[in-house]
mmCIF file of C-alpha atoms in Angstrom:
data_model
loop_
_atom_site.group_PDB
_atom_site.id
_atom_site.type_symbol
_atom_site.label_atom_id
_atom_site.label_comp_id
_atom_site.label_asym_id
_atom_site.label_seq_id
_atom_site.Cartn_x
_atom_site.Cartn_y
_atom_site.Cartn_z
ATOM 1 C CA MET G 27 4.773 -74.315 -145.903
ATOM 2 C CA ASP G 28 8.357 -74.610 -146.931
ATOM 3 C CA ASN G 29 8.720 -71.077 -148.160
ATOM 4 C CA LEU G 30 10.976 -68.612 -146.436
ATOM 5 C CA PHE G 31 8.359 -65.896 -145.979
ATOM 6 C CA TYR G 32 6.141 -68.160 -143.890
ATOM 7 C CA TRP G 33 8.916 -69.080 -141.470
ATOM 8 C CA PHE G 34 10.307 -65.564 -141.347
ATOM 9 C CA SER G 35 6.890 -64.054 -140.562
ATOM 10 C CA LYS G 36 6.311 -66.576 -137.777
ATOM 11 C CA LEU G 37 9.707 -65.873 -136.230
ATOM 12 C CA ILE G 38 9.259 -62.102 -136.436
ATOM 13 C CA TRP G 39 5.789 -62.346 -134.844
ATOM 14 C CA LEU G 40 7.325 -64.378 -132.027
ATOM 15 C CA PHE G 41 9.294 -61.271 -131.010
ATOM 16 C CA VAL G 42 6.893 -58.431 -131.881
ATOM 17 C CA SER G 43 3.594 -59.832 -130.631
ATOM 18 C CA PRO G 44 2.205 -57.756 -127.734
ATOM 19 C CA ASP G 45 2.575 -60.525 -125.158
ATOM 20 C CA SER G 46 6.183 -61.134 -126.214
ATOM 21 C CA LEU G 47 6.956 -57.415 -126.027
ATOM 22 C CA LEU G 48 5.614 -57.315 -122.462
ATOM 23 C CA LEU G 49 7.755 -60.306 -121.551
ATOM 24 C CA ILE G 50 10.830 -58.706 -123.151
ATOM 25 C CA TRP G 51 10.023 -55.487 -121.253
ATOM 26 C CA PHE G 52 9.989 -57.479 -118.016
ATOM 27 C CA GLY G 53 13.219 -59.257 -118.958
ATOM 28 C CA VAL G 54 15.056 -55.990 -119.605
ATOM 29 C CA GLY G 55 13.763 -54.567 -116.307
ATOM 30 C CA PHE G 56 14.885 -57.667 -114.454
ATOM 31 C CA LEU G 57 18.284 -57.513 -116.183
ATOM 32 C CA PHE G 58 18.747 -53.944 -114.959
ATOM 33 C CA PHE G 59 17.718 -55.075 -111.476
ATOM 34 C CA TRP G 60 20.205 -57.948 -111.610
ATOM 35 C CA LEU G 61 22.988 -55.621 -112.811
ATOM 36 C CA GLY G 62 22.318 -53.260 -109.906
ATOM 37 C CA LYS G 63 20.918 -50.420 -112.007
ATOM 38 C CA MET G 64 18.040 -49.845 -109.606
ATOM 39 C CA VAL G 65 16.847 -46.538 -111.055
ATOM 40 C CA TRP G 66 16.362 -48.003 -114.525
ATOM 41 C CA ALA G 67 14.950 -51.231 -113.105
ATOM 42 C CA ARG G 68 12.349 -49.300 -111.080
ATOM 43 C CA ARG G 69 11.430 -47.177 -114.099
ATOM 44 C CA LEU G 70 11.006 -50.138 -116.433
ATOM 45 C CA LEU G 71 9.242 -52.445 -113.982
ATOM 46 C CA GLY G 72 7.058 -49.631 -112.618
ATOM 47 C CA SER G 73 5.955 -48.556 -116.084
ATOM 48 C CA LEU G 74 5.346 -52.198 -116.997
ATOM 49 C CA LEU G 75 3.141 -52.588 -113.929
ATOM 50 C CA ALA G 76 1.192 -49.472 -114.930
ATOM 51 C CA VAL G 77 0.695 -50.781 -118.478
ATOM 52 C CA LEU G 78 -0.425 -54.202 -117.191
ATOM 53 C CA LEU G 79 -2.914 -52.572 -114.807
ATOM 54 C CA VAL G 80 -4.370 -50.444 -117.617
ATOM 55 C CA ILE G 81 -4.627 -53.480 -119.915
ATOM 56 C CA GLY G 82 -6.139 -55.549 -117.111
ATOM 57 C CA PHE G 83 -8.738 -53.062 -115.887
ATOM 58 C CA PHE G 84 -9.781 -51.365 -119.128
ATOM 59 C CA PRO G 85 -10.954 -52.818 -122.464
ATOM 60 C CA VAL G 86 -7.882 -51.612 -124.334
ATOM 61 C CA GLY G 87 -8.182 -54.345 -126.974
ATOM 62 C CA GLY G 88 -11.720 -53.278 -127.814
ATOM 63 C CA TRP G 89 -10.682 -49.633 -127.971
ATOM 64 C CA LEU G 90 -7.910 -50.480 -130.417
ATOM 65 C CA LEU G 91 -10.106 -52.697 -132.601
ATOM 66 C CA TYR G 92 -13.142 -50.389 -132.739
ATOM 67 C CA PRO G 93 -11.812 -47.981 -135.419
ATOM 68 C CA LEU G 94 -10.775 -50.901 -137.594
ATOM 69 C CA GLU G 95 -14.032 -52.812 -137.184
ATOM 70 C CA SER G 96 -16.271 -49.755 -137.642
ATOM 71 C CA ARG G 97 -14.549 -48.572 -140.814
ATOM 72 C CA TYR G 98 -16.731 -50.772 -143.039
ATOM 73 C CA PRO G 99 -20.409 -51.695 -142.687
ATOM 74 C CA ALA G 100 -21.046 -55.087 -141.103
ATOM 75 C CA ASN G 101 -23.560 -56.425 -143.632
ATOM 76 C CA PRO G 102 -23.382 -54.393 -146.848
ATOM 77 C CA GLU G 103 -25.697 -55.025 -149.758
ATOM 78 C CA LEU G 104 -23.933 -57.156 -152.332
ATOM 79 C CA GLY G 105 -24.560 -57.137 -156.047
ATOM 80 C CA ASP G 106 -23.555 -60.040 -158.247
ATOM 81 C CA VAL G 107 -21.361 -62.412 -156.283
ATOM 82 C CA ASP G 108 -19.045 -64.546 -158.401
ATOM 83 C CA GLY G 109 -17.173 -66.189 -155.557
ATOM 84 C CA ILE G 110 -16.904 -66.412 -151.796
ATOM 85 C CA ILE G 111 -13.527 -66.790 -150.096
ATOM 86 C CA VAL G 112 -13.143 -67.880 -146.491
ATOM 87 C CA LEU G 113 -9.826 -67.709 -144.687
ATOM 88 C CA SER G 114 -8.747 -70.645 -142.594
ATOM 89 C CA GLY G 115 -8.002 -70.374 -138.924
ATOM 90 C CA ALA G 116 -11.342 -71.108 -137.284
ATOM 91 C CA GLU G 117 -10.720 -74.810 -136.789
ATOM 92 C CA ASP G 118 -8.535 -76.393 -134.136
ATOM 93 C CA PRO G 119 -6.781 -79.035 -136.281
ATOM 94 C CA LEU G 120 -5.244 -80.919 -133.361
ATOM 95 C CA GLY G 121 -8.552 -81.071 -131.502
ATOM 96 C CA THR G 122 -10.362 -82.119 -134.662
ATOM 97 C CA LEU G 123 -8.011 -85.055 -135.159
ATOM 98 C CA LEU G 124 -7.933 -86.064 -131.485
ATOM 99 C CA TRP G 125 -11.694 -86.070 -130.972
ATOM 100 C CA ASP G 126 -12.742 -87.037 -134.536
ATOM 101 C CA GLN G 127 -15.142 -84.118 -134.742
ATOM 102 C CA VAL G 128 -14.761 -80.570 -135.942
ATOM 103 C CA GLY G 129 -13.467 -78.266 -133.224
ATOM 104 C CA VAL G 130 -13.624 -74.515 -133.726
ATOM 105 C CA GLY G 131 -12.120 -71.602 -131.858
ATOM 106 C CA GLY G 132 -12.660 -67.887 -131.599
ATOM 107 C CA ALA G 133 -12.842 -67.266 -135.355
ATOM 108 C CA ALA G 134 -15.870 -69.480 -136.035
ATOM 109 C CA GLU G 135 -17.965 -66.516 -137.222
ATOM 110 C CA ARG G 136 -16.086 -66.463 -140.516
ATOM 111 C CA ASP G 137 -17.262 -69.998 -141.271
ATOM 112 C CA LEU G 138 -20.828 -69.234 -140.203
ATOM 113 C CA MET G 139 -20.899 -66.215 -142.514
ATOM 114 C CA PHE G 140 -19.358 -68.303 -145.286
ATOM 115 C CA MET G 141 -22.220 -70.792 -144.973
ATOM 116 C CA ALA G 142 -24.828 -68.029 -144.899
ATOM 117 C CA LEU G 143 -23.382 -66.353 -147.985
ATOM 118 C CA ALA G 144 -23.078 -69.674 -149.807
ATOM 119 C CA LYS G 145 -26.772 -70.348 -149.202
ATOM 120 C CA ARG G 146 -27.721 -66.810 -150.253
ATOM 121 C CA TYR G 147 -25.624 -67.004 -153.450
ATOM 122 C CA PRO G 148 -25.792 -70.645 -154.593
ATOM 123 C CA GLU G 149 -24.175 -69.908 -157.987
ATOM 124 C CA ALA G 150 -21.053 -68.404 -156.427
ATOM 125 C CA LYS G 151 -17.816 -70.362 -156.433
ATOM 126 C CA LEU G 152 -16.744 -71.337 -152.928
ATOM 127 C CA ILE G 153 -13.064 -70.975 -152.107
ATOM 128 C CA PHE G 154 -11.600 -72.224 -148.843
ATOM 129 C CA THR G 155 -8.031 -71.180 -148.093
ATOM 130 C CA GLY G 156 -6.180 -73.555 -145.849
ATOM 131 C CA GLY G 157 -2.741 -74.112 -144.528
ATOM 132 C CA ALA G 158 -1.187 -74.961 -141.213
ATOM 133 C CA GLY G 159 -0.707 -71.911 -139.042
ATOM 134 C CA SER G 160 1.478 -73.693 -136.524
ATOM 135 C CA MET G 161 5.230 -73.940 -136.850
ATOM 136 C CA ILE G 162 5.329 -76.940 -134.524
ATOM 137 C CA HIS G 163 2.410 -79.095 -135.651
ATOM 138 C CA GLN G 164 2.951 -79.196 -139.403
ATOM 139 C CA GLU G 165 1.946 -82.868 -139.490
ATOM 140 C CA TYR G 166 -1.717 -82.131 -138.764
ATOM 141 C CA PRO G 167 -3.772 -81.434 -141.866
ATOM 142 C CA ASP G 168 -5.322 -78.021 -141.471
ATOM 143 C CA GLN G 169 -9.073 -77.535 -141.692
ATOM 144 C CA THR G 170 -9.829 -80.863 -143.341
ATOM 145 C CA GLY G 171 -12.812 -81.597 -141.137
ATOM 146 C CA LEU G 172 -14.138 -78.059 -141.309
ATOM 147 C CA CYS G 173 -13.915 -77.942 -145.077
ATOM 148 C CA VAL G 174 -15.876 -81.202 -145.338
ATOM 149 C CA MET G 175 -18.472 -79.940 -142.841
ATOM 150 C CA LEU G 176 -18.932 -76.642 -144.663
ATOM 151 C CA CYS G 177 -19.290 -78.309 -148.038
ATOM 152 C CA MET G 178 -21.857 -80.765 -146.672
ATOM 153 C CA ILE G 179 -23.916 -78.052 -145.002
ATOM 154 C CA VAL G 180 -23.804 -75.753 -148.018
ATOM 155 C CA LEU G 181 -24.465 -78.394 -150.648
ATOM 156 C CA VAL G 182 -26.893 -80.667 -148.808
ATOM 157 C CA GLY G 183 -28.618 -77.945 -146.860
#
């Protein structure tokens, strides 16, 4: 993880992620309030409140994801499958090490589908992409437990 692109992408995402943008929006509004620019402070903080209410009361995330998720069929028919690639990110590496058992998060469906496809296509090569996604906890090996679990389930049955 010592390449520049990795660190640069993490730092950029720190500032452009939606939750960070909302916090920056609040900070700018508060700065205007602190500087005595009440008109601009009211505009920024009022519009921020409106956006937060819309996000809180309506399924905006689902509305934004629907076009992306419905663009391709969920379970298409596959021909000859030479290999199956699963992206890392489903395992909680810190929790896995602390509790000595595999801990998964919100992306566990990718590993479940990986296992199902591996059973359906036993001749396919299985590729697991790993790598620590955390800038802080680089010392924890990423997805070691999950990789072992997946290989055992797929190979042993």
